[in-house]
Amino acid sequence: MSIHYYSTNRNLINVSGITPFTGLVSFKEALLTGQASDEGLFVPDSIPQLSLADIHALKDKPYRSTALLVAQAFLADEFSADVLDSVVRDAYNFPVPLEEVYPQTFIMRLDQGPTASFKDFAARMMARLMSHCRPQGERLNILVATSGDTGSAVGDAFRGVSGIDVTILYPVLEVSLRQKKQLDTIGGNVQALSIHGKFDDCQNLVKQAFSDPELTKFNLTSANSINFGRILPQIIYYVYAYAQLASAGEQMVFSVPSGNFGNALGCEYARRMGLPVARLIMPTNENDEFPDYLKTGIYQKVSPSRACISNAMNVGHPSNLARFFELYGGTVDRSGLVHLYPDLAEMRRHIFSVSITDEKTRKTIKNTYESYGAILEQHGAVGWAGLEVYKNLTADTHLAVSLETAHPAKFPEEIEKLLGFIPELPASMKGIDGRQGRAIVMANNFPDFKNYLQNNLKIKE
Ligand SMILES: *Cc1c(COP(=O)(O)O)cnc(C)c1O
């Protein structure tokens, strides 16, 4: 049975400004277009099942074995086993530590990839899948606007991937020196443009390029975070953790520090594929729209979003909430307007959420280090604090895994203030300060940008 993808906005027939997309697309189409024409998110129309026997058979096997099992479950119709095998081998060449903090309770470190962020997991697999579905003999040109971290994870993920070139636009005045260095020096098929403007200006330049008919010959595509190609890889590490840690049929709890909810959505799909997940814990920072919704049944986005120290989670209306609502029978659009509420009782049965203040986050970093010797940065600390709240409230004793989503060495100021030392960079990030590269500096002006694209992008392989 093949899986197709539909839009979360397909039922919004009487909503002004939305023309619902009611069709179905293949995974490849969803991957290359990113989102549906009605600005809804693509969702699979059926969810493949994994047997417990297949999952337990992954114990003590390398990460790529789990990756292959999950990838095949979704993609066997559209990619050969050989292609999928080479994609996951090439994408996952770094460790995925499961660190025991105290009995039955673990931290899964998703911070060992090339940019020391869990986003490496999704971006690296998506990049390699894209390379295998571009038109024969042609190039794909990815355009990304970034305010910092996502750009380097995406840029790095595509480095050296054949048939694809990447152009990253970043606002020169809004990124840190470290981030600028990261973006400027990726090299190879990845070029950074340093735009004299704000993040919104970068996004607008990219949007204009996508709708310019003179640029369509370049096969322009995006690699944004709502692409289903970035959700699928985020199912894998839940299955991996379960296979390594759980005994036959045991139930497990995961705590996932959440911003746009893409990471947590991976766990939701893993459960629906058959993984015995007792509860998905989705702690947020002070952007508390989702825990508030679970409490009150009324959804109200936080606007503008609140600036917390876990800044990759400063989201007042999570983009993947549309997929969560869809999975529980509801509909919410991109602006945060709810058209149909989901089954709240069912959601509460499977999901727990709590808002963690910055003060609590800092205390958690200090306490987990002092009590257990475990080093967390601010995003992972939100996850851990949420797990503690949940355990105190429910006395749940299931095997539990909390996710660390970035490496503590990426936040030297905060960690040094709390712990008195700066953790070492992971092997993958060492030497970054000495990397050479160049940014092309450009005014915030579409004709200049278009001119650059026409003179520099390639069409043929
Ligand atoms: C992006 C990010 C998150 C949030 O993940 P979502 O999938 O958006 O919920 C958490 N921590 C870090 C370090 C991130 O970069």
GROMACS .gro file of C-alpha atoms and ligand atoms in nm:
model
  476
    1MET     CA    1   0.000   0.000   0.000
    2SER     CA    2   0.158   0.328  -0.096
    3ILE     CA    3   0.152   0.635   0.126
    4HIS     CA    4   0.034   0.970  -0.007
    5TYR     CA    5   0.042   1.313   0.150
    6TYR     CA    6  -0.244   1.559   0.189
    7SER     CA    7  -0.268   1.917   0.316
    8THR     CA    8  -0.378   2.005   0.670
    9ASN     CA    9  -0.581   2.289   0.511
   10ARG     CA   10  -0.775   2.066   0.270
   11ASN     CA   11  -1.108   2.118   0.449
   12LEU     CA   12  -1.096   2.498   0.476
   13ILE     CA   13  -1.341   2.563   0.194
   14ASN     CA   14  -1.502   2.879   0.326
   15VAL     CA   15  -1.203   3.060   0.467
   16SER     CA   16  -1.103   3.381   0.294
   17GLY     CA   17  -0.749   3.386   0.161
   18ILE     CA   18  -0.724   3.005   0.148
   19THR     CA   19  -0.789   2.791  -0.160
   20PRO     CA   20  -0.771   2.441  -0.018
   21PHE     CA   21  -0.545   2.191  -0.185
   22THR     CA   22  -0.755   1.874  -0.193
   23GLY     CA   23  -0.518   1.648  -0.386
   24LEU     CA   24  -0.259   1.393  -0.281
   25VAL     CA   25   0.113   1.402  -0.354
   26SER     CA   26   0.395   1.149  -0.334
   27PHE     CA   27   0.672   1.178  -0.076
   28LYS     CA   28   0.907   1.306  -0.347
   29GLU     CA   29   0.667   1.584  -0.441
   30ALA     CA   30   0.615   1.676  -0.077
   31LEU     CA   31   0.993   1.679  -0.031
   32LEU     CA   32   1.061   1.906  -0.328
   33THR     CA   33   0.773   2.150  -0.274
   34GLY     CA   34   0.798   2.174   0.105
   35GLN     CA   35   0.442   2.283   0.170
   36ALA     CA   36   0.105   2.256  -0.002
   37SER     CA   37  -0.015   2.536  -0.232
   38ASP     CA   38  -0.274   2.636   0.032
   39GLU     CA   39   0.008   2.686   0.285
   40GLY     CA   40  -0.104   2.377   0.474
   41LEU     CA   41   0.143   2.113   0.588
   42PHE     CA   42   0.172   1.775   0.418
   43VAL     CA   43   0.062   1.478   0.630
   44PRO     CA   44   0.081   1.107   0.534
   45ASP     CA   45  -0.259   0.946   0.466
   46SER     CA   46  -0.158   0.624   0.639
   47ILE     CA   47   0.106   0.537   0.895
   48PRO     CA   48   0.320   0.227   0.841
   49GLN     CA   49   0.349  -0.019   1.129
   50LEU     CA   50   0.662  -0.163   1.287
   51SER     CA   51   0.645  -0.493   1.473
   52LEU     CA   52   0.788  -0.516   1.823
   53ALA     CA   53   1.003  -0.806   1.707
   54ASP     CA   54   1.160  -0.588   1.436
   55ILE     CA   55   1.220  -0.310   1.685
   56HIS     CA   56   1.379  -0.530   1.951
   57ALA     CA   57   1.601  -0.687   1.684
   58LEU     CA   58   1.774  -0.346   1.653
   59LYS     CA   59   1.931  -0.373   1.999
   60ASP     CA   60   2.310  -0.325   1.988
   61LYS     CA   61   2.295  -0.252   1.615
   62PRO     CA   62   2.431   0.079   1.481
   63TYR     CA   63   2.202   0.381   1.449
   64ARG     CA   64   2.183   0.343   1.072
   65SER     CA   65   2.005   0.005   1.111
   66THR     CA   66   1.716   0.174   1.289
   67ALA     CA   67   1.726   0.455   1.034
   68LEU     CA   68   1.695   0.206   0.749
   69LEU     CA   69   1.399   0.025   0.909
   70VAL     CA   70   1.204   0.348   0.959
   71ALA     CA   71   1.300   0.491   0.619
   72GLN     CA   72   1.193   0.174   0.442
   73ALA     CA   73   0.861   0.167   0.623
   74PHE     CA   74   0.774   0.507   0.474
   75LEU     CA   75   0.971   0.516   0.152
   76ALA     CA   76   1.011   0.165   0.010
   77ASP     CA   77   0.771   0.252  -0.276
   78GLU     CA   78   0.969   0.552  -0.391
   79PHE     CA   79   1.334   0.470  -0.319
   80SER     CA   80   1.526   0.145  -0.364
   81ALA     CA   81   1.670  -0.032  -0.060
   82ASP     CA   82   2.020   0.044  -0.193
   83VAL     CA   83   1.952   0.415  -0.215
   84LEU     CA   84   1.803   0.427   0.134
   85ASP     CA   85   2.095   0.230   0.272
   86SER     CA   86   2.348   0.471   0.123
   87VAL     CA   87   2.146   0.773   0.239
   88VAL     CA   88   2.145   0.663   0.603
   89ARG     CA   89   2.506   0.545   0.602
   90ASP     CA   90   2.622   0.877   0.468
   91ALA     CA   91   2.391   1.087   0.689
   92TYR     CA   92   2.457   0.916   1.023
   93ASN     CA   93   2.830   0.894   1.076
   94PHE     CA   94   2.837   1.029   1.433
   95PRO     CA   95   2.749   0.879   1.774
   96VAL     CA   96   2.411   0.900   1.949
   97PRO     CA   97   2.493   0.862   2.322
   98LEU     CA   98   2.233   0.738   2.570
   99GLU     CA   99   2.359   0.852   2.908
  100GLU     CA  100   2.216   0.701   3.225
  101VAL     CA  101   2.149   0.975   3.480
  102TYR     CA  102   1.997   0.747   3.743
  103PRO     CA  103   1.834   0.405   3.711
  104GLN     CA  104   1.562   0.391   3.443
  105THR     CA  105   1.624   0.755   3.345
  106PHE     CA  106   1.843   0.865   3.055
  107ILE     CA  107   1.956   1.163   2.850
  108MET     CA  108   1.978   1.101   2.475
  109ARG     CA  109   2.240   1.335   2.331
  110LEU     CA  110   2.145   1.447   1.984
  111ASP     CA  111   2.431   1.698   1.981
  112GLN     CA  112   2.717   1.509   1.818
  113GLY     CA  113   2.649   1.601   1.455
  114PRO     CA  114   2.848   1.853   1.249
  115THR     CA  115   2.666   2.160   1.386
  116ALA     CA  116   2.609   2.011   1.734
  117SER     CA  117   2.231   2.050   1.709
  118PHE     CA  118   1.962   1.783   1.679
  119LYS     CA  119   1.861   1.956   1.355
  120ASP     CA  120   2.156   1.777   1.192
  121PHE     CA  121   1.960   1.451   1.210
  122ALA     CA  122   1.676   1.579   0.994
  123ALA     CA  123   1.872   1.807   0.764
  124ARG     CA  124   2.135   1.550   0.670
  125MET     CA  125   1.885   1.283   0.572
  126MET     CA  126   1.660   1.528   0.389
  127ALA     CA  127   1.955   1.662   0.187
  128ARG     CA  128   2.054   1.315   0.071
  129LEU     CA  129   1.698   1.217  -0.015
  130MET     CA  130   1.662   1.536  -0.220
  131SER     CA  131   1.977   1.457  -0.412
  132HIS     CA  132   1.812   1.129  -0.519
  133CYS     CA  133   1.490   1.283  -0.642
  134ARG     CA  134   1.604   1.577  -0.852
  135PRO     CA  135   1.516   1.571  -1.223
  136GLN     CA  136   1.755   1.356  -1.429
  137GLY     CA  137   2.077   1.537  -1.515
  138GLU     CA  138   1.965   1.861  -1.355
  139ARG     CA  139   2.068   2.055  -1.052
  140LEU     CA  140   1.858   2.163  -0.759
  141ASN     CA  141   1.921   2.505  -0.614
  142ILE     CA  142   1.822   2.545  -0.251
  143LEU     CA  143   1.758   2.894  -0.118
  144VAL     CA  144   1.747   2.938   0.260
  145ALA     CA  145   1.690   3.250   0.465
  146THR     CA  146   1.822   3.209   0.817
  147SER     CA  147   1.852   3.408   1.134
  148GLY     CA  148   2.134   3.183   1.252
  149ASP     CA  149   2.138   2.821   1.362
  150THR     CA  150   1.902   2.656   1.114
  151GLY     CA  151   2.103   2.794   0.823
  152SER     CA  152   2.425   2.634   0.938
  153ALA     CA  153   2.259   2.296   1.006
  154VAL     CA  154   2.092   2.302   0.664
  155GLY     CA  155   2.397   2.441   0.485
  156ASP     CA  156   2.628   2.191   0.644
  157ALA     CA  157   2.388   1.905   0.570
  158PHE     CA  158   2.407   1.976   0.197
  159ARG     CA  159   2.783   2.022   0.185
  160GLY     CA  160   2.925   1.786  -0.074
  161VAL     CA  161   2.583   1.642  -0.168
  162SER     CA  162   2.593   1.589  -0.542
  163GLY     CA  163   2.369   1.779  -0.780
  164ILE     CA  164   2.259   2.035  -0.524
  165ASP     CA  165   2.385   2.388  -0.459
  166VAL     CA  166   2.278   2.594  -0.161
  167THR     CA  167   2.254   2.970  -0.125
  168ILE     CA  168   2.206   3.094   0.232
  169LEU     CA  169   2.089   3.448   0.303
  170TYR     CA  170   2.153   3.586   0.648
  171PRO     CA  171   2.105   3.933   0.800
  172VAL     CA  172   2.453   4.069   0.860
  173LEU     CA  173   2.347   4.272   1.163
  174GLU     CA  174   2.149   4.001   1.339
  175VAL     CA  175   2.385   3.704   1.365
  176SER     CA  176   2.663   3.649   1.619
  177LEU     CA  177   3.026   3.644   1.502
  178ARG     CA  178   3.039   3.271   1.570
  179GLN     CA  179   2.728   3.214   1.359
  180LYS     CA  180   2.862   3.435   1.080
  181LYS     CA  181   3.184   3.235   1.079
  182GLN     CA  182   2.986   2.910   1.063
  183LEU     CA  183   2.774   3.029   0.772
  184ASP     CA  184   3.056   3.191   0.573
  185THR     CA  185   3.290   2.894   0.588
  186ILE     CA  186   3.077   2.594   0.496
  187GLY     CA  187   3.229   2.609   0.149
  188GLY     CA  188   3.204   2.381  -0.153
  189ASN     CA  189   2.854   2.385  -0.295
  190VAL     CA  190   2.722   2.612  -0.017
  191GLN     CA  191   2.751   2.990  -0.054
  192ALA     CA  192   2.647   3.244   0.208
  193LEU     CA  193   2.514   3.589   0.114
  194SER     CA  194   2.549   3.851   0.382
  195ILE     CA  195   2.247   4.077   0.338
  196HIS     CA  196   2.235   4.433   0.466
  197GLY     CA  197   1.894   4.394   0.617
  198LYS     CA  198   1.690   4.203   0.870
  199PHE     CA  199   1.583   3.839   0.874
  200ASP     CA  200   1.245   3.936   0.728
  201ASP     CA  201   1.423   4.106   0.437
  202CYS     CA  202   1.616   3.785   0.367
  203GLN     CA  203   1.291   3.588   0.373
  204ASN     CA  204   1.129   3.833   0.133
  205LEU     CA  205   1.416   3.810  -0.115
  206VAL     CA  206   1.383   3.431  -0.112
  207LYS     CA  207   1.005   3.449  -0.157
  208GLN     CA  208   1.038   3.685  -0.453
  209ALA     CA  209   1.292   3.455  -0.615
  210PHE     CA  210   1.052   3.159  -0.585
  211SER     CA  211   0.779   3.348  -0.765
  212ASP     CA  212   0.997   3.497  -1.041
  213PRO     CA  213   0.929   3.314  -1.372
  214GLU     CA  214   1.276   3.394  -1.507
  215LEU     CA  215   1.428   3.190  -1.226
  216THR     CA  216   1.220   2.872  -1.255
  217LYS     CA  217   1.480   2.713  -1.485
  218PHE     CA  218   1.710   2.685  -1.183
  219ASN     CA  219   1.485   2.434  -1.000
  220LEU     CA  220   1.470   2.654  -0.693
  221THR     CA  221   1.354   2.480  -0.380
  222SER     CA  222   1.348   2.545  -0.008
  223ALA     CA  223   1.458   2.328   0.281
  224ASN     CA  224   1.233   2.471   0.546
  225SER     CA  225   1.146   2.313   0.872
  226ILE     CA  226   0.787   2.226   0.784
  227ASN     CA  227   0.896   1.988   0.508
  228PHE     CA  228   0.778   1.634   0.589
  229GLY     CA  229   1.126   1.527   0.480
  230ARG     CA  230   1.247   1.682   0.803
  231ILE     CA  231   0.989   1.507   1.020
  232LEU     CA  232   1.053   1.154   0.899
  233PRO     CA  233   1.418   1.140   1.018
  234GLN     CA  234   1.305   1.263   1.360
  235ILE     CA  235   1.106   0.943   1.414
  236ILE     CA  236   1.421   0.734   1.406
  237TYR     CA  237   1.594   0.822   1.733
  238TYR     CA  238   1.286   0.735   1.941
  239VAL     CA  239   1.282   0.387   1.793
  240TYR     CA  240   1.658   0.367   1.842
  241ALA     CA  241   1.643   0.464   2.212
  242TYR     CA  242   1.361   0.219   2.274
  243ALA     CA  243   1.541  -0.066   2.099
  244GLN     CA  244   1.860  -0.005   2.298
  245LEU     CA  245   1.702   0.042   2.642
  246ALA     CA  246   1.365  -0.129   2.674
  247SER     CA  247   1.297  -0.491   2.758
  248ALA     CA  248   1.034  -0.687   2.567
  249GLY     CA  249   0.717  -0.483   2.524
  250GLU     CA  250   0.805  -0.237   2.805
  251GLN     CA  251   0.645   0.108   2.784
  252MET     CA  252   0.856   0.420   2.777
  253VAL     CA  253   0.828   0.794   2.839
  254PHE     CA  254   1.006   1.059   2.628
  255SER     CA  255   1.059   1.422   2.718
  256VAL     CA  256   1.119   1.654   2.422
  257PRO     CA  257   1.203   2.025   2.466
  258SER     CA  258   0.965   2.185   2.218
  259GLY     CA  259   0.950   2.496   1.999
  260ASN     CA  260   0.798   2.435   1.657
  261PHE     CA  261   0.703   2.079   1.766
  262GLY     CA  262   0.881   1.901   1.479
  263ASN     CA  263   1.095   1.699   1.715
  264ALA     CA  264   0.801   1.594   1.936
  265LEU     CA  265   0.600   1.511   1.624
  266GLY     CA  266   0.862   1.247   1.544
  267CYS     CA  267   0.775   1.078   1.875
  268GLU     CA  268   0.401   1.105   1.805
  269TYR     CA  269   0.452   0.924   1.473
  270ALA     CA  270   0.680   0.665   1.635
  271ARG     CA  271   0.400   0.578   1.879
  272ARG     CA  272   0.149   0.557   1.598
  273MET     CA  273   0.387   0.322   1.414
  274GLY     CA  274   0.368   0.088   1.712
  275LEU     CA  275   0.642   0.205   1.950
  276PRO     CA  276   0.525   0.150   2.311
  277VAL     CA  277   0.528   0.514   2.426
  278ALA     CA  278   0.344   0.558   2.757
  279ARG     CA  279   0.353   0.937   2.743
  280LEU     CA  280   0.507   1.209   2.527
  281ILE     CA  281   0.619   1.500   2.744
  282MET     CA  282   0.647   1.832   2.557
  283PRO     CA  283   0.789   2.098   2.787
  284THR     CA  284   0.806   2.451   2.645
  285ASN     CA  285   0.983   2.761   2.772
  286GLU     CA  286   0.776   3.065   2.874
  287ASN     CA  287   0.595   3.049   2.540
  288ASP     CA  288   0.315   2.855   2.706
  289GLU     CA  289   0.039   2.849   2.440
  290PHE     CA  290   0.039   2.469   2.419
  291PRO     CA  291   0.048   2.373   2.791
  292ASP     CA  292  -0.221   2.636   2.838
  293TYR     CA  293  -0.430   2.476   2.567
  294LEU     CA  294  -0.402   2.130   2.727
  295LYS     CA  295  -0.509   2.283   3.057
  296THR     CA  296  -0.798   2.502   2.938
  297GLY     CA  297  -0.906   2.359   2.603
  298ILE     CA  298  -0.871   2.706   2.445
  299TYR     CA  299  -0.583   2.774   2.208
  300GLN     CA  300  -0.433   3.121   2.202
  301LYS     CA  301  -0.099   3.186   2.037
  302VAL     CA  302   0.159   3.398   2.220
  303SER     CA  303   0.224   3.706   2.010
  304PRO     CA  304   0.486   3.842   1.997
  305SER     CA  305   0.674   3.537   2.120
  306ARG     CA  306   0.864   3.568   2.450
  307ALA     CA  307   1.244   3.590   2.444
  308CYS     CA  308   1.381   3.310   2.665
  309ILE     CA  309   1.734   3.174   2.705
  310SER     CA  310   1.634   2.858   2.517
  311ASN     CA  311   1.607   3.081   2.212
  312ALA     CA  312   1.558   2.808   1.952
  313MET     CA  313   1.224   2.746   2.125
  314ASN     CA  314   1.096   3.104   2.129
  315VAL     CA  315   0.785   3.019   1.930
  316GLY     CA  316   0.442   3.167   2.001
  317HIS     CA  317   0.257   2.949   1.749
  318PRO     CA  318   0.436   2.622   1.666
  319SER     CA  319   0.425   2.545   1.293
  320ASN     CA  320   0.380   2.171   1.352
  321LEU     CA  321   0.079   2.226   1.578
  322ALA     CA  322  -0.120   2.196   1.254
  323ARG     CA  323   0.000   1.837   1.221
  324PHE     CA  324  -0.070   1.756   1.589
  325PHE     CA  325  -0.422   1.896   1.562
  326GLU     CA  326  -0.475   1.701   1.238
  327LEU     CA  327  -0.365   1.374   1.401
  328TYR     CA  328  -0.617   1.429   1.683
  329GLY     CA  329  -0.901   1.532   1.454
  330GLY     CA  330  -0.870   1.914   1.454
  331THR     CA  331  -0.761   2.195   1.221
  332VAL     CA  332  -0.554   2.505   1.297
  333ASP     CA  333  -0.414   2.733   1.027
  334ARG     CA  334  -0.084   2.912   0.992
  335SER     CA  335  -0.210   3.226   1.162
  336GLY     CA  336  -0.305   3.028   1.473
  337LEU     CA  337  -0.679   3.034   1.411
  338VAL     CA  338  -0.851   2.710   1.519
  339HIS     CA  339  -1.119   2.596   1.270
  340LEU     CA  340  -1.193   2.268   1.444
  341TYR     CA  341  -1.075   2.165   1.788
  342PRO     CA  342  -0.910   1.821   1.823
  343ASP     CA  343  -1.006   1.549   2.072
  344LEU     CA  344  -0.866   1.707   2.387
  345ALA     CA  345  -0.924   1.406   2.615
  346GLU     CA  346  -0.734   1.183   2.373
  347MET     CA  347  -0.451   1.434   2.348
  348ARG     CA  348  -0.424   1.455   2.726
  349ARG     CA  349  -0.404   1.078   2.746
  350HIS     CA  350  -0.094   1.071   2.527
  351ILE     CA  351   0.071   1.410   2.579
  352PHE     CA  352   0.179   1.606   2.885
  353SER     CA  353   0.307   1.962   2.856
  354VAL     CA  354   0.435   2.221   3.101
  355SER     CA  355   0.592   2.566   3.069
  356ILE     CA  356   0.938   2.603   3.226
  357THR     CA  357   1.060   2.950   3.326
  358ASP     CA  358   1.413   3.072   3.255
  359GLU     CA  359   1.478   3.074   3.629
  360LYS     CA  360   1.378   2.708   3.654
  361THR     CA  361   1.587   2.628   3.345
  362ARG     CA  362   1.899   2.776   3.503
  363LYS     CA  363   1.833   2.593   3.832
  364THR     CA  364   1.794   2.269   3.640
  365ILE     CA  365   2.131   2.311   3.464
  366LYS     CA  366   2.295   2.366   3.804
  367ASN     CA  367   2.111   2.085   3.984
  368THR     CA  368   2.155   1.812   3.725
  369TYR     CA  369   2.526   1.886   3.722
  370GLU     CA  370   2.562   1.900   4.100
  371SER     CA  371   2.340   1.598   4.171
  372TYR     CA  372   2.431   1.368   3.883
  373GLY     CA  373   2.730   1.517   3.699
  374ALA     CA  374   2.519   1.551   3.384
  375ILE     CA  375   2.582   1.863   3.174
  376LEU     CA  376   2.279   2.015   3.000
  377GLU     CA  377   2.237   2.338   2.806
  378GLN     CA  378   1.923   2.548   2.825
  379HIS     CA  379   1.710   2.360   2.567
  380GLY     CA  380   1.785   2.016   2.710
  381ALA     CA  381   1.730   2.156   3.060
  382VAL     CA  382   1.374   2.255   2.968
  383GLY     CA  383   1.319   1.893   2.864
  384TRP     CA  384   1.468   1.755   3.183
  385ALA     CA  385   1.276   1.998   3.406
  386GLY     CA  386   0.954   1.895   3.229
  387LEU     CA  387   1.028   1.530   3.296
  388GLU     CA  388   1.082   1.608   3.666
  389VAL     CA  389   0.752   1.797   3.688
  390TYR     CA  390   0.575   1.507   3.521
  391LYS     CA  391   0.730   1.248   3.751
  392ASN     CA  392   0.645   1.445   4.064
  393LEU     CA  393   0.289   1.491   3.951
  394THR     CA  394   0.213   1.139   3.833
  395ALA     CA  395   0.460   0.912   4.018
  396ASP     CA  396   0.514   0.748   3.678
  397THR     CA  397   0.804   0.502   3.704
  398HIS     CA  398   0.838   0.402   3.339
  399LEU     CA  399   1.174   0.395   3.171
  400ALA     CA  400   1.231   0.758   3.068
  401VAL     CA  401   1.449   0.938   2.814
  402SER     CA  402   1.494   1.316   2.799
  403LEU     CA  403   1.642   1.466   2.482
  404GLU     CA  404   1.941   1.701   2.475
  405THR     CA  405   1.902   1.900   2.152
  406ALA     CA  406   2.222   2.109   2.139
  407HIS     CA  407   2.574   2.079   2.274
  408PRO     CA  408   2.643   2.274   2.597
  409ALA     CA  409   2.963   2.416   2.445
  410LYS     CA  410   2.748   2.616   2.202
  411PHE     CA  411   2.641   2.836   2.494
  412PRO     CA  412   2.968   2.912   2.673
  413GLU     CA  413   2.851   3.230   2.852
  414GLU     CA  414   2.541   3.077   3.011
  415ILE     CA  415   2.711   2.751   3.109
  416GLU     CA  416   3.017   2.920   3.255
  417LYS     CA  417   2.800   3.149   3.469
  418LEU     CA  418   2.612   2.848   3.611
  419LEU     CA  419   2.874   2.576   3.631
  420GLY     CA  420   3.199   2.772   3.644
  421PHE     CA  421   3.358   2.610   3.340
  422ILE     CA  422   3.313   2.590   2.964
  423PRO     CA  423   3.248   2.240   2.830
  424GLU     CA  424   3.465   2.118   2.543
  425LEU     CA  425   3.332   2.140   2.190
  426PRO     CA  426   3.235   1.806   2.033
  427ALA     CA  427   3.486   1.665   1.785
  428SER     CA  428   3.269   1.777   1.494
  429MET     CA  429   3.289   2.147   1.590
  430LYS     CA  430   3.656   2.174   1.683
  431GLY     CA  431   3.858   2.392   1.449
  432ILE     CA  432   3.563   2.600   1.341
  433ASP     CA  433   3.725   2.926   1.450
  434GLY     CA  434   4.016   2.862   1.216
  435ARG     CA  435   3.804   2.780   0.912
  436GLN     CA  436   3.847   3.001   0.607
  437GLY     CA  437   3.569   3.125   0.386
  438ARG     CA  438   3.409   3.427   0.236
  439ALA     CA  439   3.067   3.581   0.238
  440ILE     CA  440   2.934   3.777  -0.055
  441VAL     CA  441   2.800   4.104   0.078
  442MET     CA  442   2.483   4.231  -0.081
  443ALA     CA  443   2.234   4.514  -0.041
  444ASN     CA  444   1.875   4.434   0.050
  445ASN     CA  445   1.757   4.471  -0.305
  446PHE     CA  446   1.585   4.213  -0.527
  447PRO     CA  447   1.736   4.314  -0.865
  448ASP     CA  448   2.088   4.268  -0.724
  449PHE     CA  449   1.993   3.933  -0.573
  450LYS     CA  450   1.830   3.814  -0.895
  451ASN     CA  451   2.130   3.925  -1.094
  452TYR     CA  452   2.355   3.728  -0.861
  453LEU     CA  453   2.143   3.414  -0.902
  454GLN     CA  454   2.134   3.443  -1.281
  455ASN     CA  455   2.510   3.481  -1.301
  456ASN     CA  456   2.605   3.215  -1.049
  457LEU     CA  457   2.353   2.932  -1.032
  458LYS     CA  458   2.392   2.629  -1.253
  459ILE     CA  459   2.112   2.446  -1.434
  460LYS     CA  460   2.279   2.126  -1.549
  461GLU     CA  461   2.462   1.880  -1.333
  462LIG     C1  462   1.501   2.379   1.693
  462LIG     C2  463   1.544   2.348   1.832
  462LIG     C3  464   1.452   2.305   1.932
  462LIG     C4  465   1.305   2.296   1.909
  462LIG     O1  466   1.271   2.190   1.825
  462LIG     P1  467   1.127   2.189   1.754
  462LIG     O2  468   1.131   2.074   1.662
  462LIG     O3  469   1.116   2.321   1.683
  462LIG     O4  470   1.026   2.176   1.861
  462LIG     C5  471   1.502   2.270   2.056
  462LIG     N1  472   1.634   2.281   2.085
  462LIG     C6  473   1.723   2.323   1.993
  462LIG     C7  474   1.865   2.335   2.032
  462LIG     C8  475   1.682   2.358   1.864
  462LIG     O5  476   1.772   2.402   1.776
   0.00000   0.00000   0.00000
